[in-house]
mmCIF file of C-alpha atoms and ligand atoms in Angstrom:
data_model
loop_
_atom_site.group_PDB
_atom_site.id
_atom_site.type_symbol
_atom_site.label_atom_id
_atom_site.label_comp_id
_atom_site.label_asym_id
_atom_site.label_seq_id
_atom_site.Cartn_x
_atom_site.Cartn_y
_atom_site.Cartn_z
ATOM 1 C CA MET A 1 -118.852 -89.013 49.269
ATOM 2 C CA LYS A 2 -116.173 -86.410 49.822
ATOM 3 C CA PRO A 3 -116.685 -84.011 52.741
ATOM 4 C CA GLN A 4 -117.421 -80.452 51.770
ATOM 5 C CA TYR A 5 -115.744 -77.460 53.337
ATOM 6 C CA LEU A 6 -117.944 -74.523 54.192
ATOM 7 C CA LEU A 7 -116.218 -71.176 54.122
ATOM 8 C CA ILE A 8 -116.949 -69.000 57.114
ATOM 9 C CA PRO A 9 -114.619 -66.038 57.658
ATOM 10 C CA GLY A 10 -111.442 -67.434 59.161
ATOM 11 C CA LEU A 11 -113.031 -70.817 59.858
ATOM 12 C CA LEU A 12 -113.431 -74.130 58.145
ATOM 13 C CA LEU A 13 -116.344 -76.362 59.037
ATOM 14 C CA LEU A 14 -117.000 -79.815 57.808
ATOM 15 C CA GLY A 15 -120.464 -80.069 56.392
ATOM 16 C CA ALA A 16 -122.719 -82.410 54.463
ATOM 17 C CA CYS A 17 -122.299 -82.845 50.739
ATOM 18 C CA SER A 18 -125.007 -81.167 48.694
ATOM 19 C CA ALA A 19 -125.416 -79.547 45.305
ATOM 20 C CA GLN A 20 -125.805 -76.119 46.922
ATOM 21 C CA THR A 21 -122.699 -76.329 49.067
ATOM 22 C CA LYS A 22 -120.610 -77.680 46.167
ATOM 23 C CA GLU A 23 -120.868 -74.382 44.345
ATOM 24 C CA ALA A 24 -120.012 -72.337 47.404
ATOM 25 C CA THR A 25 -116.967 -74.332 48.373
ATOM 26 C CA ALA A 26 -113.936 -73.411 46.372
ATOM 27 C CA SER A 27 -110.719 -74.283 48.182
ATOM 28 C CA VAL A 28 -110.005 -72.028 51.123
ATOM 29 C CA PRO A 29 -106.962 -69.758 50.887
ATOM 30 C CA THR A 30 -104.677 -70.659 53.748
ATOM 31 C CA LEU A 31 -101.580 -69.226 55.375
ATOM 32 C CA LYS A 32 -99.651 -72.427 54.771
ATOM 33 C CA ASP A 33 -100.370 -72.083 51.047
ATOM 34 C CA ALA A 34 -99.524 -68.393 51.147
ATOM 35 C CA PHE A 35 -96.010 -69.031 52.462
ATOM 36 C CA ASP A 36 -95.414 -72.396 50.825
ATOM 37 C CA GLY A 37 -91.882 -72.597 49.487
ATOM 38 C CA LYS A 38 -90.861 -69.625 51.639
ATOM 39 C CA PHE A 39 -91.087 -70.736 55.272
ATOM 40 C CA LEU A 40 -93.171 -72.764 57.669
ATOM 41 C CA ILE A 41 -96.010 -70.890 59.363
ATOM 42 C CA GLY A 42 -97.504 -71.833 62.698
ATOM 43 C CA GLY A 43 -98.186 -71.087 66.302
ATOM 44 C CA ALA A 44 -97.781 -72.167 69.896
ATOM 45 C CA ILE A 45 -100.660 -74.303 71.056
ATOM 46 C CA ASN A 46 -101.823 -75.131 74.546
ATOM 47 C CA THR A 47 -103.278 -78.273 76.074
ATOM 48 C CA ARG A 48 -106.861 -76.892 75.957
ATOM 49 C CA LEU A 49 -106.676 -76.901 72.188
ATOM 50 C CA VAL A 50 -105.068 -80.323 71.980
ATOM 51 C CA ASP A 51 -107.703 -81.697 74.370
ATOM 52 C CA GLY A 52 -110.525 -80.532 72.099
ATOM 53 C CA LEU A 53 -111.681 -77.716 74.413
ATOM 54 C CA ASP A 54 -111.005 -75.000 71.827
ATOM 55 C CA PRO A 55 -112.618 -76.319 68.619
ATOM 56 C CA LYS A 56 -112.391 -72.995 66.807
ATOM 57 C CA GLY A 57 -108.708 -72.782 67.659
ATOM 58 C CA ASP A 58 -108.301 -76.330 66.407
ATOM 59 C CA SER A 59 -109.961 -75.323 63.118
ATOM 60 C CA ILE A 60 -107.586 -72.467 62.441
ATOM 61 C CA VAL A 61 -104.513 -74.451 63.439
ATOM 62 C CA SER A 62 -105.536 -77.431 61.299
ATOM 63 C CA LEU A 63 -106.378 -75.239 58.335
ATOM 64 C CA HIS A 64 -103.661 -72.596 58.341
ATOM 65 C CA PHE A 65 -100.578 -73.945 60.122
ATOM 66 C CA ASN A 66 -97.981 -76.474 59.047
ATOM 67 C CA THR A 67 -95.961 -76.253 62.259
ATOM 68 C CA ILE A 68 -96.795 -76.082 65.964
ATOM 69 C CA VAL A 69 -94.796 -75.587 69.124
ATOM 70 C CA ALA A 70 -95.653 -76.588 72.686
ATOM 71 C CA GLU A 71 -96.584 -73.492 74.690
ATOM 72 C CA ASN A 72 -95.976 -75.058 78.121
ATOM 73 C CA CYS A 73 -96.298 -78.849 78.225
ATOM 74 C CA MET A 74 -92.645 -79.666 77.538
ATOM 75 C CA LYS A 75 -91.072 -77.305 80.055
ATOM 76 C CA SER A 76 -89.101 -79.121 82.729
ATOM 77 C CA GLU A 77 -91.375 -78.303 85.689
ATOM 78 C CA LYS A 78 -94.202 -79.984 83.793
ATOM 79 C CA ILE A 79 -92.514 -82.859 81.989
ATOM 80 C CA ASN A 80 -89.870 -83.759 84.576
ATOM 81 C CA PRO A 81 -91.311 -82.568 87.912
ATOM 82 C CA ALA A 82 -89.061 -84.726 90.102
ATOM 83 C CA GLU A 83 -85.805 -86.516 89.520
ATOM 84 C CA GLY A 84 -86.486 -89.603 87.400
ATOM 85 C CA VAL A 85 -90.210 -88.758 87.208
ATOM 86 C CA TYR A 86 -91.676 -87.854 83.838
ATOM 87 C CA ASP A 87 -95.203 -86.722 83.013
ATOM 88 C CA TRP A 88 -95.715 -87.464 79.340
ATOM 89 C CA ASP A 89 -99.489 -87.078 79.063
ATOM 90 C CA ASP A 90 -99.800 -83.597 77.602
ATOM 91 C CA ALA A 91 -96.577 -83.760 75.589
ATOM 92 C CA ASP A 92 -97.547 -87.082 73.991
ATOM 93 C CA LYS A 93 -100.956 -85.697 73.016
ATOM 94 C CA PHE A 94 -99.370 -82.523 71.650
ATOM 95 C CA VAL A 95 -96.922 -84.468 69.473
ATOM 96 C CA LYS A 96 -99.663 -86.791 68.212
ATOM 97 C CA TYR A 97 -101.896 -83.797 67.412
ATOM 98 C CA GLY A 98 -99.227 -82.331 65.153
ATOM 99 C CA LEU A 99 -98.167 -85.585 63.517
ATOM 100 C CA ASP A 100 -101.789 -86.554 62.798
ATOM 101 C CA ARG A 101 -102.078 -83.334 60.818
ATOM 102 C CA GLY A 102 -98.782 -83.750 58.996
ATOM 103 C CA MET A 103 -97.190 -80.811 60.773
ATOM 104 C CA LYS A 104 -93.609 -80.101 61.737
ATOM 105 C CA VAL A 105 -93.704 -80.405 65.523
ATOM 106 C CA ILE A 106 -91.339 -78.232 67.550
ATOM 107 C CA GLY A 107 -90.231 -79.009 71.101
ATOM 108 C CA HIS A 108 -89.972 -76.145 73.597
ATOM 109 C CA THR A 109 -87.777 -76.135 75.614
ATOM 110 C CA LEU A 110 -85.008 -78.294 77.071
ATOM 111 C CA VAL A 111 -82.966 -75.806 79.071
ATOM 112 C CA TRP A 112 -84.636 -72.715 80.542
ATOM 113 C CA HIS A 113 -84.220 -70.933 83.864
ATOM 114 C CA SER A 114 -87.968 -70.209 84.035
ATOM 115 C CA GLN A 115 -90.504 -72.958 84.705
ATOM 116 C CA LEU A 116 -87.459 -74.986 85.684
ATOM 117 C CA ALA A 117 -88.351 -77.980 87.816
ATOM 118 C CA PRO A 118 -87.321 -76.872 91.334
ATOM 119 C CA TRP A 119 -85.394 -80.079 92.048
ATOM 120 C CA PHE A 120 -83.179 -79.730 88.994
ATOM 121 C CA PRO A 121 -80.256 -77.677 90.304
ATOM 122 C CA LEU A 122 -80.582 -78.522 94.017
ATOM 123 C CA GLY A 123 -79.111 -81.187 96.267
ATOM 124 C CA ALA A 124 -80.677 -82.667 99.420
ATOM 125 C CA ASP A 125 -79.117 -79.793 101.391
ATOM 126 C CA GLY A 126 -81.042 -77.259 99.297
ATOM 127 C CA LYS A 127 -77.824 -75.934 97.759
ATOM 128 C CA TYR A 128 -76.712 -76.104 94.147
ATOM 129 C CA VAL A 129 -75.346 -79.510 93.154
ATOM 130 C CA SER A 130 -71.810 -79.976 91.858
ATOM 131 C CA ALA A 131 -70.946 -79.510 88.194
ATOM 132 C CA ASP A 132 -70.658 -83.281 87.726
ATOM 133 C CA VAL A 133 -74.118 -83.922 89.172
ATOM 134 C CA MET A 134 -75.602 -81.111 87.128
ATOM 135 C CA LYS A 135 -74.063 -82.522 83.943
ATOM 136 C CA GLU A 136 -75.572 -85.905 84.701
ATOM 137 C CA ARG A 137 -79.006 -84.380 85.383
ATOM 138 C CA LEU A 138 -78.852 -82.320 82.210
ATOM 139 C CA ARG A 139 -77.824 -85.352 80.191
ATOM 140 C CA ASN A 140 -80.548 -87.548 81.673
ATOM 141 C CA HIS A 141 -83.238 -84.931 81.146
ATOM 142 C CA ILE A 142 -82.276 -84.201 77.552
ATOM 143 C CA HIS A 143 -81.646 -87.825 76.588
ATOM 144 C CA THR A 144 -84.961 -88.932 78.088
ATOM 145 C CA VAL A 145 -87.136 -86.165 76.632
ATOM 146 C CA VAL A 146 -85.516 -85.942 73.200
ATOM 147 C CA GLY A 147 -85.152 -89.722 73.061
ATOM 148 C CA ARG A 148 -88.866 -90.273 73.641
ATOM 149 C CA TYR A 149 -89.763 -88.162 70.608
ATOM 150 C CA LYS A 150 -86.875 -89.264 68.376
ATOM 151 C CA GLY A 151 -87.998 -89.072 64.759
ATOM 152 C CA LYS A 152 -91.183 -87.214 65.731
ATOM 153 C CA ILE A 153 -90.004 -83.787 66.790
ATOM 154 C CA HIS A 154 -88.687 -81.755 63.867
ATOM 155 C CA GLY A 155 -86.633 -79.370 65.973
ATOM 156 C CA TRP A 156 -85.905 -78.418 69.583
ATOM 157 C CA ASP A 157 -85.440 -75.101 71.341
ATOM 158 C CA VAL A 158 -82.452 -76.551 73.134
ATOM 159 C CA VAL A 159 -81.486 -73.520 75.190
ATOM 160 C CA ASN A 160 -83.923 -70.701 75.849
ATOM 161 C CA GLU A 161 -83.122 -67.141 76.967
ATOM 162 C CA ALA A 162 -79.505 -67.715 78.007
ATOM 163 C CA ILE A 163 -78.231 -64.222 77.235
ATOM 164 C CA LEU A 164 -79.246 -60.897 78.777
ATOM 165 C CA ASP A 165 -79.941 -57.736 76.794
ATOM 166 C CA ASP A 166 -76.467 -56.384 77.628
ATOM 167 C CA GLY A 167 -74.894 -59.416 75.960
ATOM 168 C CA THR A 168 -73.726 -61.114 79.163
ATOM 169 C CA TYR A 169 -74.772 -64.592 80.207
ATOM 170 C CA ARG A 170 -77.891 -64.846 82.364
ATOM 171 C CA LYS A 171 -76.902 -66.010 85.844
ATOM 172 C CA SER A 172 -79.253 -68.975 85.718
ATOM 173 C CA PRO A 173 -78.704 -72.109 87.809
ATOM 174 C CA PHE A 174 -77.273 -73.754 84.688
ATOM 175 C CA TYR A 175 -74.728 -70.965 84.311
ATOM 176 C CA GLU A 176 -73.941 -70.729 88.015
ATOM 177 C CA ILE A 177 -73.154 -74.442 88.190
ATOM 178 C CA LEU A 178 -71.650 -75.205 84.775
ATOM 179 C CA GLY A 179 -70.560 -71.805 83.462
ATOM 180 C CA GLU A 180 -70.837 -71.134 79.725
ATOM 181 C CA GLU A 181 -70.284 -74.841 79.038
ATOM 182 C CA PHE A 182 -73.915 -75.667 79.769
ATOM 183 C CA ILE A 183 -74.829 -74.557 76.260
ATOM 184 C CA PRO A 184 -72.448 -76.753 74.245
ATOM 185 C CA LEU A 185 -73.231 -79.644 76.590
ATOM 186 C CA ALA A 186 -76.970 -79.256 76.006
ATOM 187 C CA PHE A 187 -76.461 -79.243 72.245
ATOM 188 C CA GLN A 188 -74.208 -82.292 72.445
ATOM 189 C CA TYR A 189 -76.742 -84.249 74.526
ATOM 190 C CA ALA A 190 -79.664 -83.284 72.281
ATOM 191 C CA HIS A 191 -77.806 -84.368 69.171
ATOM 192 C CA GLU A 192 -76.822 -87.677 70.792
ATOM 193 C CA ALA A 193 -80.470 -88.356 71.603
ATOM 194 C CA ASP A 194 -81.822 -87.593 68.131
ATOM 195 C CA PRO A 195 -79.168 -87.037 65.447
ATOM 196 C CA ASP A 196 -81.816 -86.021 62.893
ATOM 197 C CA ALA A 197 -83.571 -83.355 64.958
ATOM 198 C CA GLU A 198 -82.888 -79.714 64.251
ATOM 199 C CA LEU A 199 -81.457 -77.808 67.205
ATOM 200 C CA TYR A 200 -82.043 -74.144 68.046
ATOM 201 C CA LEU A 201 -80.996 -71.368 70.396
ATOM 202 C CA ASN A 202 -83.988 -69.193 71.242
ATOM 203 C CA ASP A 203 -84.205 -65.748 72.863
ATOM 204 C CA TYR A 204 -86.064 -62.439 73.065
ATOM 205 C CA SER A 205 -84.861 -58.831 72.560
ATOM 206 C CA MET A 206 -82.777 -59.969 69.618
ATOM 207 C CA ALA A 207 -82.647 -56.432 68.222
ATOM 208 C CA SER A 208 -80.162 -55.577 70.987
ATOM 209 C CA PRO A 209 -76.730 -55.130 69.363
ATOM 210 C CA ALA A 210 -74.936 -56.514 72.420
ATOM 211 C CA LYS A 211 -77.125 -59.597 72.467
ATOM 212 C CA ARG A 212 -76.673 -60.005 68.717
ATOM 213 C CA ASP A 213 -72.868 -59.947 69.108
ATOM 214 C CA THR A 214 -72.905 -62.564 71.849
ATOM 215 C CA TYR A 215 -75.191 -64.864 69.855
ATOM 216 C CA VAL A 216 -73.001 -64.554 66.774
ATOM 217 C CA LYS A 217 -69.978 -65.551 68.886
ATOM 218 C CA LEU A 218 -71.935 -68.372 70.468
ATOM 219 C CA ILE A 219 -73.091 -69.811 67.147
ATOM 220 C CA ASN A 220 -69.551 -69.601 65.774
ATOM 221 C CA ASP A 221 -68.224 -71.292 68.901
ATOM 222 C CA LEU A 222 -70.723 -74.164 68.687
ATOM 223 C CA ARG A 223 -69.982 -74.637 65.011
ATOM 224 C CA SER A 224 -66.207 -74.523 65.532
ATOM 225 C CA ARG A 225 -66.594 -77.377 68.027
ATOM 226 C CA GLY A 226 -68.435 -79.397 65.390
ATOM 227 C CA LEU A 227 -71.739 -79.247 67.281
ATOM 228 C CA ARG A 228 -75.016 -79.175 65.420
ATOM 229 C CA ILE A 229 -76.960 -75.920 65.512
ATOM 230 C CA ASP A 230 -79.535 -75.322 62.809
ATOM 231 C CA ALA A 231 -81.177 -72.032 63.644
ATOM 232 C CA ILE A 232 -81.507 -69.061 65.907
ATOM 233 C CA GLY A 233 -84.995 -68.458 67.207
ATOM 234 C CA MET A 234 -85.785 -64.752 67.396
ATOM 235 C CA GLN A 235 -88.772 -64.790 69.725
ATOM 236 C CA ALA A 236 -90.210 -61.559 68.279
ATOM 237 C CA HIS A 237 -92.401 -60.364 71.152
ATOM 238 C CA MET A 238 -93.130 -56.873 69.853
ATOM 239 C CA GLY A 239 -95.152 -53.776 70.669
ATOM 240 C CA MET A 240 -96.285 -50.547 69.056
ATOM 241 C CA ASP A 241 -92.980 -48.846 69.896
ATOM 242 C CA TYR A 242 -90.486 -51.702 69.872
ATOM 243 C CA PRO A 243 -88.311 -53.285 68.651
ATOM 244 C CA ASP A 244 -86.260 -51.037 66.407
ATOM 245 C CA PHE A 245 -87.029 -52.839 63.140
ATOM 246 C CA ASP A 246 -83.707 -51.841 61.557
ATOM 247 C CA GLU A 247 -81.777 -53.366 64.440
ATOM 248 C CA PHE A 248 -84.018 -56.435 64.359
ATOM 249 C CA GLU A 249 -83.260 -56.900 60.676
ATOM 250 C CA LYS A 250 -79.519 -56.380 61.300
ATOM 251 C CA SER A 251 -79.630 -59.223 63.820
ATOM 252 C CA LEU A 252 -81.565 -61.442 61.432
ATOM 253 C CA VAL A 253 -78.936 -60.867 58.743
ATOM 254 C CA ALA A 254 -76.015 -61.237 61.172
ATOM 255 C CA PHE A 255 -77.339 -64.599 62.380
ATOM 256 C CA GLY A 256 -77.891 -65.734 58.804
ATOM 257 C CA ASP A 257 -74.338 -64.698 57.916
ATOM 258 C CA THR A 258 -72.984 -67.252 60.388
ATOM 259 C CA GLY A 259 -74.522 -70.012 58.266
ATOM 260 C CA VAL A 260 -77.497 -70.941 60.442
ATOM 261 C CA LYS A 261 -81.140 -70.315 59.592
ATOM 262 C CA VAL A 262 -83.388 -67.870 61.407
ATOM 263 C CA MET A 263 -86.864 -68.444 62.812
ATOM 264 C CA LEU A 264 -89.384 -66.035 64.267
ATOM 265 C CA THR A 265 -90.392 -68.333 67.063
ATOM 266 C CA GLU A 266 -92.730 -66.457 69.392
ATOM 267 C CA TRP A 267 -94.164 -63.697 67.268
ATOM 268 C CA ASP A 268 -96.790 -61.420 68.766
ATOM 269 C CA MET A 269 -97.274 -57.676 68.908
ATOM 270 C CA SER A 270 -98.950 -55.897 71.780
ATOM 271 C CA ALA A 271 -101.449 -53.293 70.592
ATOM 272 C CA LEU A 272 -101.638 -51.731 74.054
ATOM 273 C CA PRO A 273 -99.555 -48.988 75.635
ATOM 274 C CA THR A 274 -96.149 -50.300 76.615
ATOM 275 C CA VAL A 275 -96.093 -50.487 80.393
ATOM 276 C CA ASN A 276 -93.987 -47.798 81.973
ATOM 277 C CA THR A 277 -93.519 -48.876 85.541
ATOM 278 C CA GLY A 278 -92.300 -45.406 86.409
ATOM 279 C CA ALA A 279 -95.623 -43.796 85.395
ATOM 280 C CA ASN A 280 -96.649 -41.262 87.997
ATOM 281 C CA ILE A 281 -100.373 -41.880 88.177
ATOM 282 C CA SER A 282 -101.722 -42.185 91.704
ATOM 283 C CA ASP A 283 -105.356 -42.822 90.722
ATOM 284 C CA THR A 284 -105.512 -46.581 90.159
ATOM 285 C CA THR A 285 -108.718 -46.348 88.115
ATOM 286 C CA ALA A 286 -107.117 -43.862 85.740
ATOM 287 C CA TYR A 287 -103.969 -45.961 85.637
ATOM 288 C CA ASN A 288 -105.907 -49.128 84.779
ATOM 289 C CA ALA A 289 -107.939 -47.317 82.121
ATOM 290 C CA MET A 290 -104.719 -46.043 80.592
ATOM 291 C CA LEU A 291 -103.137 -49.479 80.570
ATOM 292 C CA ASN A 292 -106.217 -51.324 79.310
ATOM 293 C CA PRO A 293 -107.767 -48.796 76.962
ATOM 294 C CA TYR A 294 -109.575 -51.086 74.486
ATOM 295 C CA PRO A 295 -111.566 -53.681 76.455
ATOM 296 C CA ASP A 296 -114.360 -53.628 73.845
ATOM 297 C CA GLY A 297 -112.335 -53.738 70.631
ATOM 298 C CA LEU A 298 -109.397 -52.100 68.920
ATOM 299 C CA PRO A 299 -110.092 -48.620 67.503
ATOM 300 C CA GLU A 300 -109.741 -48.430 63.723
ATOM 301 C CA ASN A 301 -106.679 -46.158 63.768
ATOM 302 C CA ILE A 302 -104.803 -48.396 66.236
ATOM 303 C CA SER A 303 -105.776 -51.491 64.279
ATOM 304 C CA ARG A 304 -104.467 -49.887 61.086
ATOM 305 C CA GLU A 305 -101.152 -49.024 62.740
ATOM 306 C CA TRP A 306 -100.835 -52.485 64.295
ATOM 307 C CA ASN A 307 -101.530 -54.180 60.965
ATOM 308 C CA ALA A 308 -99.011 -51.965 59.182
ATOM 309 C CA ARG A 309 -96.314 -52.897 61.697
ATOM 310 C CA MET A 310 -97.111 -56.599 61.416
ATOM 311 C CA GLU A 311 -97.056 -56.368 57.627
ATOM 312 C CA HIS A 312 -93.648 -54.715 57.833
ATOM 313 C CA VAL A 313 -92.318 -57.664 59.838
ATOM 314 C CA MET A 314 -93.871 -60.248 57.515
ATOM 315 C CA ASP A 315 -92.436 -58.437 54.490
ATOM 316 C CA MET A 316 -89.052 -58.505 56.207
ATOM 317 C CA CYS A 317 -89.332 -62.274 56.609
ATOM 318 C CA LEU A 318 -90.269 -62.652 52.946
ATOM 319 C CA ALA A 319 -87.377 -60.444 51.862
ATOM 320 C CA HIS A 320 -85.077 -62.816 53.765
ATOM 321 C CA ALA A 321 -86.858 -66.043 52.901
ATOM 322 C CA ASP A 322 -83.474 -67.526 51.977
ATOM 323 C CA ILE A 323 -82.584 -67.333 55.698
ATOM 324 C CA VAL A 324 -85.962 -67.459 57.452
ATOM 325 C CA THR A 325 -87.311 -71.000 57.620
ATOM 326 C CA ARG A 326 -90.172 -70.667 60.135
ATOM 327 C CA VAL A 327 -92.527 -67.917 61.264
ATOM 328 C CA ASN A 328 -94.350 -68.932 64.400
ATOM 329 C CA ALA A 329 -96.888 -66.903 66.368
ATOM 330 C CA TRP A 330 -96.957 -67.306 70.147
ATOM 331 C CA GLY A 331 -100.515 -68.555 70.243
ATOM 332 C CA THR A 332 -103.519 -68.892 67.974
ATOM 333 C CA ASP A 333 -106.184 -66.216 68.562
ATOM 334 C CA ASP A 334 -106.086 -63.055 70.687
ATOM 335 C CA SER A 335 -108.238 -64.479 73.475
ATOM 336 C CA MET A 336 -105.666 -67.080 74.516
ATOM 337 C CA SER A 337 -102.484 -65.027 74.319
ATOM 338 C CA TRP A 338 -100.235 -64.842 77.379
ATOM 339 C CA LYS A 339 -100.179 -61.090 76.708
ATOM 340 C CA ASN A 340 -103.677 -60.754 78.208
ATOM 341 C CA GLY A 341 -102.032 -61.501 81.537
ATOM 342 C CA TRP A 342 -98.569 -59.966 81.185
ATOM 343 C CA PRO A 343 -97.023 -57.570 82.125
ATOM 344 C CA VAL A 344 -100.347 -56.449 83.581
ATOM 345 C CA ALA A 345 -103.033 -58.992 84.462
ATOM 346 C CA GLY A 346 -106.516 -58.649 83.046
ATOM 347 C CA ARG A 347 -105.838 -56.561 79.951
ATOM 348 C CA THR A 348 -107.623 -57.148 76.654
ATOM 349 C CA GLU A 349 -104.825 -57.663 74.138
ATOM 350 C CA TYR A 350 -104.763 -58.009 70.351
ATOM 351 C CA PRO A 351 -101.325 -59.487 69.571
ATOM 352 C CA LEU A 352 -101.866 -62.520 67.323
ATOM 353 C CA LEU A 353 -102.630 -63.524 63.742
ATOM 354 C CA PHE A 354 -106.308 -64.289 64.463
ATOM 355 C CA ASP A 355 -108.815 -62.127 66.357
ATOM 356 C CA ARG A 356 -111.205 -63.273 69.086
ATOM 357 C CA ASN A 357 -113.708 -64.393 66.448
ATOM 358 C CA HIS A 358 -110.962 -66.494 64.872
ATOM 359 C CA ASN A 359 -110.803 -64.283 61.794
ATOM 360 C CA LEU A 360 -107.476 -63.641 60.105
ATOM 361 C CA LYS A 361 -106.047 -60.208 60.847
ATOM 362 C CA PRO A 362 -106.331 -57.835 57.869
ATOM 363 C CA PHE A 363 -102.591 -57.572 57.154
ATOM 364 C CA LEU A 364 -102.445 -61.266 56.249
ATOM 365 C CA LYS A 365 -104.999 -61.073 53.473
ATOM 366 C CA LYS A 366 -102.579 -59.661 50.916
ATOM 367 C CA TYR A 367 -100.422 -62.779 51.202
ATOM 368 C CA LEU A 368 -103.236 -65.268 50.622
ATOM 369 C CA PRO A 369 -103.456 -66.944 47.237
ATOM 370 C CA GLN A 370 -106.122 -65.183 45.167
ATOM 371 C CA GLU A 371 -109.133 -67.348 44.362
HETATM 372 O O1 G3I B 401 -100.791 -74.994 84.811
HETATM 373 C C1 G3I B 401 -101.008 -74.098 85.916
HETATM 374 C C2 G3I B 401 -102.335 -74.364 86.525
HETATM 375 O O2 G3I B 401 -102.344 -75.658 87.091
HETATM 376 C C3 G3I B 401 -102.593 -73.296 87.600
HETATM 377 O O3 G3I B 401 -103.867 -73.460 88.126
HETATM 378 C C4 G3I B 401 -102.479 -71.906 86.991
HETATM 379 C C5 G3I B 401 -102.665 -70.805 88.033
HETATM 380 O O4 G3I B 401 -101.900 -69.679 87.714
HETATM 381 O O5 G3I B 401 -101.220 -71.770 86.433
HETATM 382 C C6 G3I B 401 -100.951 -72.688 85.396
HETATM 383 O O6 G3I B 401 -99.684 -72.472 84.945
HETATM 384 C C7 G3I B 401 -99.489 -71.328 84.139
HETATM 385 C C8 G3I B 401 -98.944 -71.789 82.808
HETATM 386 O O7 G3I B 401 -98.610 -70.690 82.008
HETATM 387 C C9 G3I B 401 -99.942 -72.662 82.036
HETATM 388 O O8 G3I B 401 -101.062 -71.927 81.739
HETATM 389 C C10 G3I B 401 -98.497 -70.414 84.813
HETATM 390 O O9 G3I B 401 -99.083 -69.851 85.979
HETATM 391 C C11 G3I B 401 -98.068 -69.311 83.890
HETATM 392 O O10 G3I B 401 -97.007 -68.562 84.480
HETATM 393 C C12 G3I B 401 -97.589 -69.905 82.599
HETATM 394 O O11 G3I B 401 -97.247 -68.856 81.743
HETATM 395 C C13 G3I B 401 -96.489 -69.237 80.608
HETATM 396 C C14 G3I B 401 -95.120 -68.537 80.652
HETATM 397 O O12 G3I B 401 -94.400 -68.857 79.486
HETATM 398 C C15 G3I B 401 -94.316 -68.967 81.853
HETATM 399 O O13 G3I B 401 -93.147 -68.294 81.934
HETATM 400 C C16 G3I B 401 -97.241 -68.806 79.362
HETATM 401 O O14 G3I B 401 -98.457 -69.563 79.247
HETATM 402 C C17 G3I B 401 -96.378 -69.038 78.129
HETATM 403 O O15 G3I B 401 -97.010 -68.454 77.005
HETATM 404 C C18 G3I B 401 -95.024 -68.372 78.332
HETATM 405 O O16 G3I B 401 -94.229 -68.641 77.214
HETATM 406 C C19 G3I B 401 -92.914 -68.063 77.214
HETATM 407 C C20 G3I B 401 -92.022 -68.972 76.412
HETATM 408 O O17 G3I B 401 -92.060 -70.273 76.951
HETATM 409 C C21 G3I B 401 -90.582 -68.457 76.404
HETATM 410 N N1 G3I B 401 -90.512 -67.091 75.932
HETATM 411 C C22 G3I B 401 -91.428 -66.161 76.597
HETATM 412 C C23 G3I B 401 -92.869 -66.673 76.550
HETATM 413 C C24 G3I B 401 -93.805 -65.687 77.182
HETATM 414 O O18 G3I B 401 -93.539 -65.538 78.557
#
């Protein structure tokens, strides 16, 4: 007997086979069908979901996504907490989760200044190690992590957030010790460890013209050295008043013009007031109310505006589907987004593709195949 799929808004439940349910169970329109042949669609998932502690999240991921990325479990502080020590538990389960569902599994991230294992750049004296030692550590880390998942991970965010908004290099430990060379080295090591894996540069604020220019130079430099780089990840953390969509699109096109593909890798859009740290409000209660104005649900007019902005971005991706190969939300449903805790803790945010009841956001409905 074939299992039947019961349609509940935004959710798929396995149910018993019966004559009644048969009639009510046409195939469910899914996001992965909607964008089939255009680009992959997916989200970042956390260990709660992989461990079965978020069954509704699991349902939407399994039904709608054909790609997933590790939200935290592959970052160096987690996966390589001490020199020569690797903690594979969560990463192994994450990779298996995706492969069991036939998904393209994305690794995030090999080289990042944040959530960097504290030991990584430091010697026994607590000072930065030499360039030679750092190269060896970088090589070991990348070879070990990429090597373990050779043939299983579709693509890696090799270097994350290396460039500042003004187009200069971030003064990370990698940069301080190895200079600009840490980027080509990381790409070389990743390719050595898995020649078939796609390799990406990933960053936020990609609408910045200065950042765009530096990334274009960087891609051209990597390519002129014969190094593999497949795509630029535009993180796409957005809000109600940023980014400038025209500048964002210019960057998307400029990256595509270099010959690499483009991915929206960490897409979310805050529906809350953008935090202005200079706000002159001395009453903390008033300040908190201003910053967290919709704890009980998004007002209709704000929801409409948010959906229109998201639709604009999705339409942009579709218009450039020759360049855009993956659209990836940074999370699954609103309740688990990092935006509930940043830049202000304890806000009720609405940034993702699914709401707290695991229903698809309205703007997505127009893309779904019609029944
Ligand atoms: O795992 C510990 C847990 O043991 C501890 O009890 C708890 C107490 O705070 O913290 C847990 O770690 C948290 C971790 O997420 C896992 O939940 C960290 O505090 C928290 O800082 C960390 O935040 C992550 C953040 O990266 C770190 O910079 C977010 O979940 C994750 O969504 C976010 O993702 C980044 C991308 O990797 C890169 N681009 C920006 C994006 C958003 O910041």
